Coordinates of C-alpha atoms in Angstrom, one line a residue:
X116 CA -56.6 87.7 -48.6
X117 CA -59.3 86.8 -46.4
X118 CA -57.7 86.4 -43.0
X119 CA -60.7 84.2 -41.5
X120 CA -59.6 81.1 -44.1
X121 CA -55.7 81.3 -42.9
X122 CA -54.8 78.1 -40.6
X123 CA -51.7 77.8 -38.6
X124 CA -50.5 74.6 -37.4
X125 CA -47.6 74.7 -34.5
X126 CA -46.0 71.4 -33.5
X127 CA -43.7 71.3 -30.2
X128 CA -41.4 68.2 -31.2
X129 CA -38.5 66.8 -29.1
X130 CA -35.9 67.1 -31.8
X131 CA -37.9 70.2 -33.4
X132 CA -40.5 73.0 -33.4
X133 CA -42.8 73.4 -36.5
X134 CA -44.9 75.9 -37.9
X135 CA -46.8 76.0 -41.0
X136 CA -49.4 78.3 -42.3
X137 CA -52.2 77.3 -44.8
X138 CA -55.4 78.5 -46.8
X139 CA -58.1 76.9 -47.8
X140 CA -58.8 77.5 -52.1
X141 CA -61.9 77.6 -53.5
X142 CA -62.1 74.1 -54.0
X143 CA -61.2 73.6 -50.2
X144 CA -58.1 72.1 -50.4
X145 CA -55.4 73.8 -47.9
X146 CA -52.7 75.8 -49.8
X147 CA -49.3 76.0 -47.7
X148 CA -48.1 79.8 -47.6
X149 CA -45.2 79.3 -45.5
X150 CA -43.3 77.3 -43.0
X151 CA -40.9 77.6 -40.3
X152 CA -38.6 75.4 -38.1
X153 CA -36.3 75.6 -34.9
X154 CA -34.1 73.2 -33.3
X155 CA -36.1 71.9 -29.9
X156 CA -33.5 72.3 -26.6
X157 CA -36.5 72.4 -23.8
X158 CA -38.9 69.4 -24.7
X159 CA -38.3 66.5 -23.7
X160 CA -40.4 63.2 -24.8
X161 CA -42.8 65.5 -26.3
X162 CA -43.2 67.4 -22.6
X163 CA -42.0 71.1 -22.0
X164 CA -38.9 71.2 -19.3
X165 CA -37.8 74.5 -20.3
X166 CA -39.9 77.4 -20.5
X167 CA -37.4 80.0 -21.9
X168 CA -35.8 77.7 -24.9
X169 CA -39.1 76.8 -25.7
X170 CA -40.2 80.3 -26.2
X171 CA -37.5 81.5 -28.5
X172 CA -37.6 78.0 -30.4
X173 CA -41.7 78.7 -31.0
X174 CA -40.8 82.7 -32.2
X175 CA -38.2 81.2 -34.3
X176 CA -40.0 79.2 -36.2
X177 CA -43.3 81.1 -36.3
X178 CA -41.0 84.4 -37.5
X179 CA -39.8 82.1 -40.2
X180 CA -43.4 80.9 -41.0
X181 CA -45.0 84.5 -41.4
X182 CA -41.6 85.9 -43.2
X183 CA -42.6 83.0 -45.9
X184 CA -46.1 83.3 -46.1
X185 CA -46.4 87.1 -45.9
X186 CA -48.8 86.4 -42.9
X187 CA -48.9 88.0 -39.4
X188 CA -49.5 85.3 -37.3
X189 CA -51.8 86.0 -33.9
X190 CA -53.5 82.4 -33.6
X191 CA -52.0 79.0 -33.7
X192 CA -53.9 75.5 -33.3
X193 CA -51.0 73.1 -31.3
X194 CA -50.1 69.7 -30.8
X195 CA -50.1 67.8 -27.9
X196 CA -48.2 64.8 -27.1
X197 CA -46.0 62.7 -24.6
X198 CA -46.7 59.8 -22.1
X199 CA -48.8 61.3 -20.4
X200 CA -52.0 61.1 -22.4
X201 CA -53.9 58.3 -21.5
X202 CA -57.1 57.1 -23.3
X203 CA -60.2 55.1 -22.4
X204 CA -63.7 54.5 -23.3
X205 CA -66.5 55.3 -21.6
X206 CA -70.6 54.9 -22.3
X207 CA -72.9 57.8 -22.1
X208 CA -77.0 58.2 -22.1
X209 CA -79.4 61.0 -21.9
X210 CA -83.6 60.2 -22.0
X211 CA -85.0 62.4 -24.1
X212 CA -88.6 63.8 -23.2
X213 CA -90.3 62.9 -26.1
X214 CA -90.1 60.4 -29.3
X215 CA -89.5 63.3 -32.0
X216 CA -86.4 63.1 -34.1
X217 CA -83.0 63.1 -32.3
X218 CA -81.2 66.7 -33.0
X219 CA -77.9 68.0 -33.1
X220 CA -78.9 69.7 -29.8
X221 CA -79.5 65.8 -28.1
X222 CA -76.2 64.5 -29.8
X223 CA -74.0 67.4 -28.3
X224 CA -75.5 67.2 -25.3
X225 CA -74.9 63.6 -25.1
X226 CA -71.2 64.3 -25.8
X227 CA -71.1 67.3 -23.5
X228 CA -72.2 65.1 -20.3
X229 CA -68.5 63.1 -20.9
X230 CA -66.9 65.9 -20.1
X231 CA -68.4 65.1 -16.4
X232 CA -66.7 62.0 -15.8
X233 CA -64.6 61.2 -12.5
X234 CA -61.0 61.5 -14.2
X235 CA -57.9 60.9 -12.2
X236 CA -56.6 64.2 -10.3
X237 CA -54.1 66.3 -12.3
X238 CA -55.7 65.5 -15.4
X239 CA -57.6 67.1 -18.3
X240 CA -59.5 65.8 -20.9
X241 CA -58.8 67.3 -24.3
X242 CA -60.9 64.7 -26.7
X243 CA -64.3 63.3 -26.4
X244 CA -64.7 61.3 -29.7
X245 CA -67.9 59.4 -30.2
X246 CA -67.8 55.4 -31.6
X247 CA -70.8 54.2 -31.5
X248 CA -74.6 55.4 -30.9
X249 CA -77.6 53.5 -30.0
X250 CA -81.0 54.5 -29.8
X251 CA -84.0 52.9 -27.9
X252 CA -81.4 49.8 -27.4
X253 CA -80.6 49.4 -31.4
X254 CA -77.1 49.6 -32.4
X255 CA -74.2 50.2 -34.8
X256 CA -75.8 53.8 -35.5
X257 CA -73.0 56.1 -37.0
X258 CA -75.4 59.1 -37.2
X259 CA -78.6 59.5 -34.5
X260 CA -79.5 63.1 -36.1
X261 CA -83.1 62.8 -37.8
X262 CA -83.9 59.3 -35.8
X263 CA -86.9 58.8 -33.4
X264 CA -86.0 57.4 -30.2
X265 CA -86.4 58.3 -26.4
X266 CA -82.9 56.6 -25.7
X267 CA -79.7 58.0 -26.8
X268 CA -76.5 56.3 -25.5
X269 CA -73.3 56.2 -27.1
X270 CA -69.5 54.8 -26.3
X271 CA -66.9 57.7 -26.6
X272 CA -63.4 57.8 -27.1
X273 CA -62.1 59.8 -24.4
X274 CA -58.6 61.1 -24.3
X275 CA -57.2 62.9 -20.9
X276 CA -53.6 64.7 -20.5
X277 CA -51.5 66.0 -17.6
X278 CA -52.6 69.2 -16.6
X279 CA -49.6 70.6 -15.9
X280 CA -48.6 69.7 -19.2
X281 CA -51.3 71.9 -20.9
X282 CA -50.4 74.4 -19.1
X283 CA -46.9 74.8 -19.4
X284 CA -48.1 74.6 -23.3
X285 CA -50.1 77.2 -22.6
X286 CA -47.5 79.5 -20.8
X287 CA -45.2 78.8 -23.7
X288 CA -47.8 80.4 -26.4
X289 CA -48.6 83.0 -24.5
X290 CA -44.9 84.1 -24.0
X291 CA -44.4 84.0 -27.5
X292 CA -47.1 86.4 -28.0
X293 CA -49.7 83.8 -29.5
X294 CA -53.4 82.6 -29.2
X295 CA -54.2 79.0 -29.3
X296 CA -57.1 78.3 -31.4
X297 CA -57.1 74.4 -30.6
X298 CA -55.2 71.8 -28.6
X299 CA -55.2 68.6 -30.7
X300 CA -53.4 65.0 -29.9
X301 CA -50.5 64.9 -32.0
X302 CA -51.8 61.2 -34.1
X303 CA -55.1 62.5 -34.5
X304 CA -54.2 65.7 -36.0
X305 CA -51.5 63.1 -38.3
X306 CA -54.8 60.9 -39.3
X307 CA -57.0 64.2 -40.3
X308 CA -53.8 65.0 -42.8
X309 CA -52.6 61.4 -44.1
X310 CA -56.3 59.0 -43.4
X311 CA -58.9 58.9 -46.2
X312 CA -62.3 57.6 -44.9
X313 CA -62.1 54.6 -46.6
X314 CA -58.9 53.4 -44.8
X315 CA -60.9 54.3 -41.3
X316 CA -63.6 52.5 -42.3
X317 CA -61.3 49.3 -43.4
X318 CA -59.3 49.1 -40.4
X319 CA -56.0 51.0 -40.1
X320 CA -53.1 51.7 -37.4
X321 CA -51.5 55.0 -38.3
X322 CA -48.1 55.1 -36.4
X323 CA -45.8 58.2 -36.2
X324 CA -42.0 57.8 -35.0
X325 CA -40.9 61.1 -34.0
X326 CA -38.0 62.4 -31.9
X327 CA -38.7 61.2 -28.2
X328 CA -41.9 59.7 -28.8
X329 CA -43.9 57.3 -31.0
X330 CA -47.5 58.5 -31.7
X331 CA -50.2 55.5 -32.6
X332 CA -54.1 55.9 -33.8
X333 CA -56.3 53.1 -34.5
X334 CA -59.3 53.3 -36.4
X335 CA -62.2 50.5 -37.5
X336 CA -65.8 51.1 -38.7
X337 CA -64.6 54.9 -39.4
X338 CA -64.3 55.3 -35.4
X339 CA -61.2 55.7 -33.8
X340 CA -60.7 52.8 -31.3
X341 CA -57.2 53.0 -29.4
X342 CA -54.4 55.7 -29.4
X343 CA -51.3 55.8 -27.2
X344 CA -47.9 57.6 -27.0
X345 CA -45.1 55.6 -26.7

């Protein structure tokens, strides 16, 4: 099996701790190999107050996961809740030199800049998710990639979290033994799984009730607009 196409997903609940393995098929759907579970005594509201019971609730359920699947697992990509993540948007620009076709280079630039921004002390920001583009002044633009323009400006979704949450996440995985691959917000890693495009594009409010928190997404225009932790 080619090891480069396994995915692991690991979700630090209040009630519970979740690990699932997966591999993308030929046809590039994800396949689920295996799964684990542990009962969750060290988070609480979706934040890490015990270090130890968190460990051996994350070995529990990843040693279930790769018993299952047949998998040795080394990397993990985890979610991130709790009331602490705080969201906001914020507009962006860069002046390109010339009026030749905006490139991926301009547009990650663009996004890269965001990660600049004066954010309160103590915090991190995990998310910079563009909405909308405009270029020389026009907007609504979804895509900027193959437009002329010396303008690019765009508003961006940007979602921050505690730092000493991250890193007691952090401490957590490594303890366990583990790599993280990526640290997602909880309700956009939910709308990846359960949003088609169309629904973004309608308008839709994806809401997950969990143990100790409440996770909420918004998305309009195929753009996320609001999320929030309750």
């Amino acid at each position: 099996m080619d090891k480069d196409q396994i995915i692991v997903g690991l979700d630090i609940g209040t009630t519970k701790i979740c690990a699932i393995v997966g591999r993308k098929n030929e046809f590039g759907k994800l396949e689920i190999l295996g799964m684990g579970k542990a009962i969750s005594d060290g988070v609480i509201r979706g934040i890490v107050t015990n270090i130890d019971k968190t460990v051996k609730a994350i070995e529990t359920a990843i040693e279930e996961a790769s018993t299952q699947s047949e998998i040795e697992i080394n990397v993990v990509n985890v979610g991130i809740a709790g009331q602490h993540i705080k969201s906001a948007v914020h507009h962006g620009s860069i002046t390109r030199n010339t009026n030749d076709e905006i490139t991926v280079e301009d547009v990650s630039r663009l996004a890269n800049d965001m990660y600049r921004i004066v954010i309160p002390p103590g915090s991190e920001i995990i998310h910079v998710m563009p909405q909308d583009y405009l270029v020389d002044y026009e907007e609504g633009i979804k895509d900027p990639v193959g437009m002329s323009g010396v303008k690019l400006e765009a508003d961006f979704h940007i979602i921050t979290a505690q730092t000493n949450a991250i890193n007691n996440i952090n401490k957590c995985i490594k303890r366990a033994g583990l790599k993280i691959e990526n640290l997602i917000l909880e309700p956009l890693a939910s709308s990846l799984a359960v949003l088609s495009e169309e629904e973004k594009e309608a308008g839709v409010c994806l809401v997950d009730i969990g143990g100790g928190t409440t996770d909420i997404a918004i998305f309009n225009s195929g753009s996320i607009v609001f999320t929030g932790v309750i």
